[in-house]
Coordinates of C-alpha atoms and ligand atoms in Angstrom, one line a residue:
X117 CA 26.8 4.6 7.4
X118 CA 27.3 7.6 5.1
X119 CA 30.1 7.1 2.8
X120 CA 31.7 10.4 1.3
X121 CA 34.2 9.5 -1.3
X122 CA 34.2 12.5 -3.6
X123 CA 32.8 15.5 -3.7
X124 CA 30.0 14.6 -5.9
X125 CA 29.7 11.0 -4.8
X126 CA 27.6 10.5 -1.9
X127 CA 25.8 7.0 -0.7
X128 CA 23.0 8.4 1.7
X129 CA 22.3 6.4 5.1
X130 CA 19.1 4.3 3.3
X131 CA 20.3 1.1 5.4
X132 CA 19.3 2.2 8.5
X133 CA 15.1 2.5 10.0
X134 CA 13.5 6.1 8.6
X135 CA 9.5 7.1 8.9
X136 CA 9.3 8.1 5.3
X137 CA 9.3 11.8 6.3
X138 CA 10.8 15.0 4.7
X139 CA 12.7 16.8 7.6
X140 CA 11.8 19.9 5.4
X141 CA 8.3 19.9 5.8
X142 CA 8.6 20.0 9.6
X143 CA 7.9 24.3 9.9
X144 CA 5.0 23.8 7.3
X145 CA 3.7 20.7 9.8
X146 CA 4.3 22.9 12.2
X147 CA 1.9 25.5 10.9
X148 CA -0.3 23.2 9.5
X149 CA -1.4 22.1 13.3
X150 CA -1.2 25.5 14.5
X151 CA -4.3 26.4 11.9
X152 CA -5.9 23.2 13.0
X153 CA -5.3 24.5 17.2
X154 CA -7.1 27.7 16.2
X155 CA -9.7 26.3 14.3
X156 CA -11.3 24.3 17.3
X157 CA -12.2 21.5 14.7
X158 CA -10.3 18.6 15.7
X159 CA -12.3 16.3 13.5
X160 CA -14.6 16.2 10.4
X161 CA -13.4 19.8 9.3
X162 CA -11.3 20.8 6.7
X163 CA -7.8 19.2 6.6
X164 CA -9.4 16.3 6.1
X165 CA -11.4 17.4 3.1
X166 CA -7.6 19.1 2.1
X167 CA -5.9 15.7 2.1
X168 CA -8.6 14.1 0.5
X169 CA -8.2 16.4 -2.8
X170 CA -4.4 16.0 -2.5
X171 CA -5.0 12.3 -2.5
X172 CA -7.0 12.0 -5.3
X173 CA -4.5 14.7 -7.4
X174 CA -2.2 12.1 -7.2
X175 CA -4.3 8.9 -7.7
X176 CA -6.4 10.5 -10.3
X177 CA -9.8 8.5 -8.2
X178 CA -12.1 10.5 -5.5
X179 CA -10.6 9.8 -1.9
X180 CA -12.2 9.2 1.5
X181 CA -10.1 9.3 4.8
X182 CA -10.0 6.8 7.2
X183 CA -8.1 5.7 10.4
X184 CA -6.5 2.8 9.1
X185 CA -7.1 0.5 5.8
X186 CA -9.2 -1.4 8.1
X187 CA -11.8 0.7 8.6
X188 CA -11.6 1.2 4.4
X189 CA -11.8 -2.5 3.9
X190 CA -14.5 -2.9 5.9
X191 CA -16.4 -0.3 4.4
X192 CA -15.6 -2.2 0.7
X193 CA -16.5 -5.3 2.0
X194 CA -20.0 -4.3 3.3
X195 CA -20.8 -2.7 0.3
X196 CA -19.9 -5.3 -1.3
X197 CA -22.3 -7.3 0.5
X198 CA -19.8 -10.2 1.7
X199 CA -21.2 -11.4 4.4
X200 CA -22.3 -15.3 4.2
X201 CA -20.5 -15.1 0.7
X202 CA -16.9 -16.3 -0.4
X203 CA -14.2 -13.8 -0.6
X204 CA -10.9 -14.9 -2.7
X205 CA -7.5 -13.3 -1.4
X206 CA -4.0 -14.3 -2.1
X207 CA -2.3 -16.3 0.5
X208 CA 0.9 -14.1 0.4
X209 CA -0.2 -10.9 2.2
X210 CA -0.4 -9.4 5.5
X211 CA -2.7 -11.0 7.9
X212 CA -5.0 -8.1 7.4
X213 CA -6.5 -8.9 4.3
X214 CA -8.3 -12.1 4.7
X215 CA -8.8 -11.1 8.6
X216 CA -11.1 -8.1 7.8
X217 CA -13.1 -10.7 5.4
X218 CA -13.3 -12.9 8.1
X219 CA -14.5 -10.0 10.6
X220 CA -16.8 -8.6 7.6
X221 CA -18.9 -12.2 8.0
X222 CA -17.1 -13.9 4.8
X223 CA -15.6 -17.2 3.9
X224 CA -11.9 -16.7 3.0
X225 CA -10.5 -18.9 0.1
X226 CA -6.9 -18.6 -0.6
X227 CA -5.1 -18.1 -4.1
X228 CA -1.5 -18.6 -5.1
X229 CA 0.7 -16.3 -6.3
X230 CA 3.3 -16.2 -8.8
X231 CA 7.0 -16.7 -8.3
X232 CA 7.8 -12.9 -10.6
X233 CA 5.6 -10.5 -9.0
X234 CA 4.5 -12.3 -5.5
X235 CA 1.0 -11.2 -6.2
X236 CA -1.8 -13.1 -7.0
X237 CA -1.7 -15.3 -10.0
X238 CA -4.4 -14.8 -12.7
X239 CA -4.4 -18.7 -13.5
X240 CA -5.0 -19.7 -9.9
X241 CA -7.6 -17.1 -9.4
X242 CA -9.8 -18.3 -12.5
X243 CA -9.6 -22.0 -11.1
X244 CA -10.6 -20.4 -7.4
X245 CA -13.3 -18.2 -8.8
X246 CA -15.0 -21.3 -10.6
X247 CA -14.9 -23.6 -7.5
X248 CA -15.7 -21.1 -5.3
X249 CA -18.1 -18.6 -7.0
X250 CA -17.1 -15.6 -5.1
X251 CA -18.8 -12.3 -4.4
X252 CA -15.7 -10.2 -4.1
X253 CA -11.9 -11.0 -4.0
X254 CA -8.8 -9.1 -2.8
X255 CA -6.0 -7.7 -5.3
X256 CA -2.5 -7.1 -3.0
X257 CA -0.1 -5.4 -5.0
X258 CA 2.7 -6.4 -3.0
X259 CA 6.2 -4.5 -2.0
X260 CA 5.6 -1.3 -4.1
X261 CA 4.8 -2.4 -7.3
X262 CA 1.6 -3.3 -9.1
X263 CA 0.3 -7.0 -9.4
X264 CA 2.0 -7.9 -13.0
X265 CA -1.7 -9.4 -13.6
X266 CA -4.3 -6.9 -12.3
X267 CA -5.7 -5.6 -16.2
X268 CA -6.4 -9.9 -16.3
X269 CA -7.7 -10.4 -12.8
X270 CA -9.7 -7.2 -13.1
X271 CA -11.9 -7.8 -16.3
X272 CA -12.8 -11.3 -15.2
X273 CA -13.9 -9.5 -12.5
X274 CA -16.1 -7.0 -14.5
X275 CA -17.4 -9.9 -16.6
X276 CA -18.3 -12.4 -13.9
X277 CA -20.1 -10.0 -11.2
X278 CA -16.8 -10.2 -9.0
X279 CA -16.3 -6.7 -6.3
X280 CA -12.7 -6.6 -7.0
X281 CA -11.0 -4.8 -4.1
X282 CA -7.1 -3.5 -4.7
X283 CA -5.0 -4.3 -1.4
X284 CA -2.8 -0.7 -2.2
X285 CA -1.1 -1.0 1.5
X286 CA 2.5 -1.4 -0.4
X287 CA 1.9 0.9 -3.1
X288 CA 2.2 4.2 -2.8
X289 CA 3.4 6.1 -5.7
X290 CA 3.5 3.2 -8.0
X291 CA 2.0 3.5 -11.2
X292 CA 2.3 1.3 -14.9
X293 CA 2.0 3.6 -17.5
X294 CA 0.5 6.7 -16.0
X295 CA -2.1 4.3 -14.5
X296 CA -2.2 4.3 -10.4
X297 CA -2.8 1.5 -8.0
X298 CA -7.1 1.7 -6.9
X299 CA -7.9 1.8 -10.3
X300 CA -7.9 -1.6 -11.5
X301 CA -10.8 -3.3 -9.0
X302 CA -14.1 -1.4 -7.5
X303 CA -12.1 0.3 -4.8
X304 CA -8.0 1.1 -3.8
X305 CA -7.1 1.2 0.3
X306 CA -4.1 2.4 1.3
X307 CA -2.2 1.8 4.6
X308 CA -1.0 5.1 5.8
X309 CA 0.9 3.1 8.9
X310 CA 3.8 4.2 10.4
X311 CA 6.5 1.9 8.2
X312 CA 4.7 2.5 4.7
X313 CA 6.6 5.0 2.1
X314 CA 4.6 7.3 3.2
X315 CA 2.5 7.5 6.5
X316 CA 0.3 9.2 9.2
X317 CA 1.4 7.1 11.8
X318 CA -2.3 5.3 12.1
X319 CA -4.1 6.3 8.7
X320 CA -6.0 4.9 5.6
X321 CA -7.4 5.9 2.5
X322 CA -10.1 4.5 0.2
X323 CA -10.1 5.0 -3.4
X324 CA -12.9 4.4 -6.3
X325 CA -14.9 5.7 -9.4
X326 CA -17.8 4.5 -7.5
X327 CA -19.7 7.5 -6.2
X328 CA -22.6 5.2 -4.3
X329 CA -19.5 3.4 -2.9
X330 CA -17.7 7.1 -1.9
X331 CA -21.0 7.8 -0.2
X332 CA -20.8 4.4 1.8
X333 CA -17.4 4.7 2.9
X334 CA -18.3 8.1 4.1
X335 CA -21.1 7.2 6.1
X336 CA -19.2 3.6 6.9
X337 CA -16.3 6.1 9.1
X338 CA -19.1 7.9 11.2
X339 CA -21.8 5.5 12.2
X340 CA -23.9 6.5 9.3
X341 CA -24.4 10.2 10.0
X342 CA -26.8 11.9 9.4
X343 CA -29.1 9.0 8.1
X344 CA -28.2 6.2 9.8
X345 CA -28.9 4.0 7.2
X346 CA -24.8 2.7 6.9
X347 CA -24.3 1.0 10.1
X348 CA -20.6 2.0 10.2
X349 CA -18.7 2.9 13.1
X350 CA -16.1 5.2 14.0
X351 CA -12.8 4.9 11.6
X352 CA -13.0 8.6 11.3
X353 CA -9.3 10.5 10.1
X354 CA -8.7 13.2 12.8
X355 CA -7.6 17.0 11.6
X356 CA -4.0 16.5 13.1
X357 CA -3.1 13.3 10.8
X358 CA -5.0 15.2 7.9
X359 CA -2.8 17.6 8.2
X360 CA 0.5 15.6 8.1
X361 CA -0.5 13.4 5.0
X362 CA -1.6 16.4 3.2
X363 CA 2.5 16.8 3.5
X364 CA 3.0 13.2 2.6
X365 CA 1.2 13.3 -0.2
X366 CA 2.7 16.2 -2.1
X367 CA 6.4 14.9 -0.7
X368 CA 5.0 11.6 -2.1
X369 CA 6.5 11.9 -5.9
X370 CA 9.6 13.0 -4.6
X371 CA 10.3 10.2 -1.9
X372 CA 9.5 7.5 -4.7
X373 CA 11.8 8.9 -7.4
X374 CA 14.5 9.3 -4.6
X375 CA 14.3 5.6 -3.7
X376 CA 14.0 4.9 -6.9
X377 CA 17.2 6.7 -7.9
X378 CA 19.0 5.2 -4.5
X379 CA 18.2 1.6 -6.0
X380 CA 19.3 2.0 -9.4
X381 CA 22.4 3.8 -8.3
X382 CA 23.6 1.5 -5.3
X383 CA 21.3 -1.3 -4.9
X384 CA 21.1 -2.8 -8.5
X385 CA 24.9 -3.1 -9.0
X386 CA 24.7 -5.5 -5.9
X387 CA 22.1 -7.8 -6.7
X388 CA 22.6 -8.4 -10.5
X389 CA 20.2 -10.8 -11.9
X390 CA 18.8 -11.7 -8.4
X391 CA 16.1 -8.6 -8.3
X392 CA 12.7 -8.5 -8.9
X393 CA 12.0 -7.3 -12.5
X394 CA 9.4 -5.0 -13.5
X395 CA 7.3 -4.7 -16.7
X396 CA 7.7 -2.1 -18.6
X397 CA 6.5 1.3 -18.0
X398 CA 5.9 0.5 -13.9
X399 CA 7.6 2.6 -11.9
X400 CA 7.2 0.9 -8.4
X401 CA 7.1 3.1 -5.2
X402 CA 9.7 0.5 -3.1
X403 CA 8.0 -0.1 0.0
X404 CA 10.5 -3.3 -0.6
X405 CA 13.4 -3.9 -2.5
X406 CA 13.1 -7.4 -3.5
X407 CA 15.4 -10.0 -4.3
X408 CA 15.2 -13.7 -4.9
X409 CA 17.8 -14.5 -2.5
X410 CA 18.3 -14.9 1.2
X411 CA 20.8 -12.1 2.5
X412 CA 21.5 -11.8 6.0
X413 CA 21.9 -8.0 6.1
X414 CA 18.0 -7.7 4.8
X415 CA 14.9 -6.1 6.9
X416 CA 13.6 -10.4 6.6
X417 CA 10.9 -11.2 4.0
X418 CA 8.0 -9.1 2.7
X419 CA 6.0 -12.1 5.0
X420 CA 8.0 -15.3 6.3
X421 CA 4.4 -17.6 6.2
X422 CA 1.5 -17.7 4.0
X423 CA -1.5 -16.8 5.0
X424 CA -3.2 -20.2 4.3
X425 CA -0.8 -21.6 6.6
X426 CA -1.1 -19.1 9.4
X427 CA -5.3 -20.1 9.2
X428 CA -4.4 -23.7 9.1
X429 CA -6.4 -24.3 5.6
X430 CA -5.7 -27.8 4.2
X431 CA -4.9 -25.8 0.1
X432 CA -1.7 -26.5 -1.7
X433 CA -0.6 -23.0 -2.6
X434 CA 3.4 -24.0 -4.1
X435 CA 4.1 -20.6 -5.1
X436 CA 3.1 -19.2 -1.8
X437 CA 5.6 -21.5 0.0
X438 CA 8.8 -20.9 -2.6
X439 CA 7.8 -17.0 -2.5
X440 CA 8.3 -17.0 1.1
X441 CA 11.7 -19.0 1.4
X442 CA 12.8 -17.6 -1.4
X443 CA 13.2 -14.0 -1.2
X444 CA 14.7 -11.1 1.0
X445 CA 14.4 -7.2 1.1
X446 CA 17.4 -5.1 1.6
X447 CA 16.9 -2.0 3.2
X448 CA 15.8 1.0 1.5
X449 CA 14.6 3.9 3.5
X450 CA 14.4 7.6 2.7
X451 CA 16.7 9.6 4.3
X452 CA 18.0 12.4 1.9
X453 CA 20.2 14.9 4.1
X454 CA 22.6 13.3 6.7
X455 CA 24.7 15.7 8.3
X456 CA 28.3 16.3 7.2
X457 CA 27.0 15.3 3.5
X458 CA 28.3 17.9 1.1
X459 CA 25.4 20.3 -0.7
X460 CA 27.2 19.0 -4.3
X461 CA 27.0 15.5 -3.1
X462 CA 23.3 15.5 -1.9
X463 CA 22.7 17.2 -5.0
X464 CA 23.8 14.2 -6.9
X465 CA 22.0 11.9 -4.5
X466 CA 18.8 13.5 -4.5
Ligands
LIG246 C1 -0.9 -5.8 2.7 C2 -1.5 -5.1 3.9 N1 -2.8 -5.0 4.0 C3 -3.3 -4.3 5.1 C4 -2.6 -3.7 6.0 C5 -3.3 -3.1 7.2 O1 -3.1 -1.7 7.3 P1 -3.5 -0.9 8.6 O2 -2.6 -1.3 9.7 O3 -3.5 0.5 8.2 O4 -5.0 -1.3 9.0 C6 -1.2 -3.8 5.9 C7 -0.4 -3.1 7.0 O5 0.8 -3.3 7.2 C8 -0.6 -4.5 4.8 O6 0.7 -4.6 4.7

């Protein structure tokens, strides 16, 4: 509900389901698939190399499109050379993560996380990564924000032959002193699905300084064309959904400073002392608002079970199990004009 109490004053409808989508980019869209109906290049043409360079403007890392993350995390996990080996991943994520591990031939061990961040916890991790002698591990930043412990996680990494792969599903526009999610590990993937901050609908995005691993992933999305040498399959981005995130991505900085904004201004005066905390200099991109709480009017938990619990693996993971009773996410979602909002009100909103 949009609550108009002065002229100036205006609390925008973010309770409510939005696609994190700028109404005003609808007559650019617009033209934007009427260049791509006159091209007759539905695929593997330009809008793809278009979003790619817009991407990677905003990450500061070279980008390669995909259909979903999936298709990026399998191409990271193959290069990795997982297959038969032990991948660690944090037991508080999506499904996804230690699936496509699993699917990539691997061995998934489970890490905890910590109770602050809900990403994966550096002292857990070391323990793991002794035991288990891995050959690559997953990084989630979960919710928006970057894993409080990725610069520890990441040069153990370096220093022990570990393929560090950044989870970067949640964390779109986030960054911790000028420094961008993808960065930290050998290679970022982004979700580009139809509830993330911003999304494609179906989409992905891989991110690294790796230019043999770039290669890969290109070749990984189109069976290995021309060579043949990458046996990849088809997790190709097509022209249309290029098109709309090359939107998404320049609407990007503005959607994340709005929720941003939205939370300081109206969220943070409810939940005093019950929200997560950031470091500082991390500005997260609030996929979730977290708090350590449980709130009926919420959109539920980032995830209700742990991973290693979902798998049935016998691993005492504590943090996983509080982290997952013990938190909710109001709602946050970016919807800046509602109509019969006053201009000088949205202005002060925005
Ligand atoms: C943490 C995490 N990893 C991976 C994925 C999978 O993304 P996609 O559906 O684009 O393959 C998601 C999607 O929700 C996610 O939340």
């Amino acid at each position: 509900m949009t609550t108009v109490s002065t002229e100036t004053e205006v609390e925008p409808d973010y309770g409510r389901f939005a696609i994190g989508f700028d109404q005003r980019d609808r007559a650019r869209l617009h033209a934007l698939i009427d260049e791509v109906l006159d091209s007759n290049r539905w695929s593997e043409a330009t809008m793809t190399s278009r979003f790619e360079q817009a991407w990677e403007a905003w990450n500061g890392l070279p980008a390669v499109a995909l259909s979903s993350w999936s298709g990026g995390a399998l191409a990271a996990l193959h290069f990795a050379g997982v297959q038969g080996e032990t991948v660690l991943c944090p037991s508080n994520t999506f499904m996804a993560t230690p699936l496509a591990a699993i699917r990539a031939g691997a061995q998934v061990q489970f890490v905890d996380c910590n109770r602050d961040d809900l990403c994966m916890s550096f002292a857990d991790f070391e323990q793991k990564a002794e035991r288990h002698r891995p050959r690559a591990a997953f990084l989630v930043h979960i919710g928006g924000h970057i894993a409080f412990e990725s610069e520890l996680i990441a040069e153990y990494c370096a220093a022990n032959d570990i393929f560090l792969i950044e989870d970067c599903a949640h964390a779109h526009g986030a960054s911790w002193n000028g420094r961008r999610p993808g960065g930290y590990g050998d290679a970022g993937i982004y979700s580009m699905y139809a509830t993330k901050t911003i999304t494609t609908g179906e989409g992905g995005v891989l991110v690294s300084r790796s230019p043999e691993l770039l290669e890969f992933a290109r070749g990984f999305r189109n069976y290995g064309k021309p060579t043949y040498e990458v046996h990849g399959l088809n997790f190709r981005m097509s022209e249309f959904t290029a098109a709309l995130g090359l939107l998404q991505v320049q609407r990007m900085p503005e959607i994340v400073a709005w929720k941003n904004r939205i939370a300081r201004q109206f969220l943070d005066p409810q939940f005093p002392g019950s929200r997560l905390e950031l470091p500082d200099g991390m500005v997260s991109g609030l996929y979730k608002y977290i708090v350590f709480d449980r709130l009926e009017q919420s959109t539920g938990r980032v995830y209700d079970e742990p991973c290693h619990r979902v798998l049935g693996h016998q691993v005492e993971l504590p943090n996983s199990d509080w982290v997952a009773a013990n938190h909710s996410c109001p709602p946050l979602y970016y919807r800046p004009l509602v109509a019969g909002d006053t201009q000088a009100g949205l202005e002060s909103a925005t």
